[in-house]
PDB file of C-alpha atoms in Angstrom:
ATOM      1  CA  MET Z1113       0.237 -50.766 -14.553  1.00  0.00           C
ATOM      2  CA  GLN Z1114      -0.704 -50.480 -10.994  1.00  0.00           C
ATOM      3  CA  GLU Z1115       2.185 -47.520 -10.175  1.00  0.00           C
ATOM      4  CA  PHE Z1116       0.987 -45.485 -12.941  1.00  0.00           C
ATOM      5  CA  PRO Z1117      -2.318 -46.694 -14.040  1.00  0.00           C
ATOM      6  CA  THR Z1118      -3.134 -43.244 -15.846  1.00  0.00           C
ATOM      7  CA  PRO Z1119      -1.706 -41.596 -18.904  1.00  0.00           C
ATOM      8  CA  GLY Z1120      -1.180 -38.662 -16.946  1.00  0.00           C
ATOM      9  CA  GLU Z1121       1.234 -40.536 -14.406  1.00  0.00           C
ATOM     10  CA  ILE Z1122       3.045 -42.154 -17.302  1.00  0.00           C
ATOM     11  CA  VAL Z1123       3.831 -38.901 -18.915  1.00  0.00           C
ATOM     12  CA  GLU Z1124       4.686 -37.556 -15.383  1.00  0.00           C
ATOM     13  CA  LEU Z1125       7.127 -40.452 -14.962  1.00  0.00           C
ATOM     14  CA  GLY Z1126       8.966 -40.424 -18.301  1.00  0.00           C
ATOM     15  CA  ALA Z1127      10.274 -43.316 -19.608  1.00  0.00           C
ATOM     16  CA  GLU Z1128      13.231 -43.656 -17.662  1.00  0.00           C
ATOM     17  CA  ALA Z1129      11.584 -43.839 -14.614  1.00  0.00           C
ATOM     18  CA  ILE Z1130       9.142 -46.646 -16.109  1.00  0.00           C
ATOM     19  CA  VAL Z1131      11.875 -48.483 -17.194  1.00  0.00           C
ATOM     20  CA  GLN Z1132      14.222 -48.891 -13.850  1.00  0.00           C
ATOM     21  CA  ARG Z1133      10.755 -49.928 -12.518  1.00  0.00           C
ATOM     22  CA  TRP Z1134      10.350 -52.563 -14.981  1.00  0.00           C
ATOM     23  CA  LYS Z1135      13.875 -53.484 -14.466  1.00  0.00           C
ATOM     24  CA  LYS Z1136      13.171 -54.339 -10.594  1.00  0.00           C
ATOM     25  CA  ASP Z1137      10.325 -56.919 -11.824  1.00  0.00           C
ATOM     26  CA  VAL Z1138      12.502 -58.582 -14.686  1.00  0.00           C
ATOM     27  CA  LYS Z1139      15.140 -59.088 -11.869  1.00  0.00           C
ATOM     28  CA  ARG Z1140      12.324 -60.499  -9.738  1.00  0.00           C
ATOM     29  CA  ALA Z1141      10.865 -62.807 -12.581  1.00  0.00           C
ATOM     30  CA  ARG Z1142      14.308 -64.163 -13.396  1.00  0.00           C
ATOM     31  CA  GLN Z1143      14.684 -65.057  -9.320  1.00  0.00           C
ATOM     32  CA  LEU Z1144      11.144 -67.063  -9.845  1.00  0.00           C
ATOM     33  CA  VAL Z1145      12.642 -68.526 -12.931  1.00  0.00           C
ATOM     34  CA  GLU Z1146      15.456 -69.661 -11.140  1.00  0.00           C
ATOM     35  CA  THR Z1147      13.776 -70.753  -8.052  1.00  0.00           C
ATOM     36  CA  ALA Z1148      11.643 -73.150 -10.107  1.00  0.00           C
ATOM     37  CA  ARG Z1149      14.457 -74.746 -11.736  1.00  0.00           C
ATOM     38  CA  SER Z1150      15.541 -75.607  -8.693  1.00  0.00           C
ATOM     39  CA  SER Z1151      12.707 -76.563  -6.902  1.00  0.00           C
ATOM     40  CA  ILE Z1152      12.248 -80.318  -5.866  1.00  0.00           C
ATOM     41  CA  GLY Z1153       8.971 -80.233  -6.328  1.00  0.00           C
ATOM     42  CA  LEU Z1154       9.053 -79.867 -10.563  1.00  0.00           C
ATOM     43  CA  THR Z1155       9.752 -83.456 -10.089  1.00  0.00           C
ATOM     44  CA  GLU Z1156       8.942 -84.959  -7.158  1.00  0.00           C
ATOM     45  CA  GLY Z1157       5.838 -83.315  -5.696  1.00  0.00           C
ATOM     46  CA  LEU Z1158       3.672 -83.240  -8.903  1.00  0.00           C
ATOM     47  CA  PRO Z1159       2.329 -86.250  -9.185  1.00  0.00           C
ATOM     48  CA  ALA Z1160       1.165 -85.991  -5.938  1.00  0.00           C
ATOM     49  CA  ALA Z1161       0.055 -82.712  -6.654  1.00  0.00           C
ATOM     50  CA  LYS Z1162      -2.266 -83.812  -9.209  1.00  0.00           C
ATOM     51  CA  ILE Z1163      -3.769 -86.242  -7.089  1.00  0.00           C
ATOM     52  CA  GLU Z1164      -4.642 -83.409  -4.910  1.00  0.00           C
ATOM     53  CA  ILE Z1165      -6.224 -81.295  -7.385  1.00  0.00           C
ATOM     54  CA  LYS Z1166      -8.275 -84.034  -8.875  1.00  0.00           C
ATOM     55  CA  THR Z1167      -9.546 -85.044  -5.225  1.00  0.00           C
ATOM     56  CA  LEU Z1168     -10.293 -81.180  -4.685  1.00  0.00           C
ATOM     57  CA  LEU Z1169     -12.315 -81.563  -8.363  1.00  0.00           C
ATOM     58  CA  GLU Z1170     -14.524 -84.228  -7.195  1.00  0.00           C
ATOM     59  CA  GLN Z1171     -15.098 -83.010  -4.202  1.00  0.00           C
ATOM     60  CA  TYR Z1172     -16.452 -79.332  -5.953  1.00  0.00           C
ATOM     61  CA  ASP Z1173     -18.322 -81.467  -8.463  1.00  0.00           C
ATOM     62  CA  MET Z1174     -20.046 -83.359  -5.370  1.00  0.00           C
ATOM     63  CA  PHE Z1175     -21.000 -80.152  -3.741  1.00  0.00           C
ATOM     64  CA  ALA Z1176     -22.438 -78.332  -6.997  1.00  0.00           C
ATOM     65  CA  ARG Z1177     -24.348 -81.564  -7.385  1.00  0.00           C
ATOM     66  CA  GLN Z1178     -25.651 -81.603  -3.570  1.00  0.00           C
ATOM     67  CA  LEU Z1179     -26.582 -78.197  -3.964  1.00  0.00           C
ATOM     68  CA  GLU Z1180     -28.388 -78.400  -7.631  1.00  0.00           C
ATOM     69  CA  GLU Z1181     -30.259 -81.290  -5.203  1.00  0.00           C
ATOM     70  CA  ILE Z1182     -30.800 -78.824  -2.886  1.00  0.00           C
ATOM     71  CA  LEU Z1183     -31.780 -76.028  -4.936  1.00  0.00           C
ATOM     72  CA  ALA Z1184     -34.313 -78.560  -6.538  1.00  0.00           C
ATOM     73  CA  GLU Z1185     -36.005 -79.646  -3.172  1.00  0.00           C
ATOM     74  CA  VAL Z1186     -36.482 -76.004  -2.051  1.00  0.00           C
ATOM     75  CA  GLU Z1187     -38.422 -75.022  -4.989  1.00  0.00           C
ATOM     76  CA  ARG Z1188     -40.129 -78.555  -4.621  1.00  0.00           C
ATOM     77  CA  LEU Z1189     -41.354 -77.424  -1.215  1.00  0.00           C
ATOM     78  CA  LEU Z1190     -42.020 -73.634  -2.478  1.00  0.00           C
ATOM     79  CA  SER Z1191     -44.154 -74.508  -5.241  1.00  0.00           C
TER      80      SER Z1191
END
């Protein structure tokens, strides 16, 4: 859609040109799936990735709490 976002561009290109462009995307999608299937990361790295995501989410929660505390203190000081 980025390459032909308007109806005028779609009509100008025609169905054949659009199909040819989509075929390139299908080839890339198939390559991505095949690469993912053979990726060691799918089996070996998953537990580590889950731990990292959990840690990052905990840090986010901590920063959000700190921000709330700072904003509450600012409001108190401005009152």
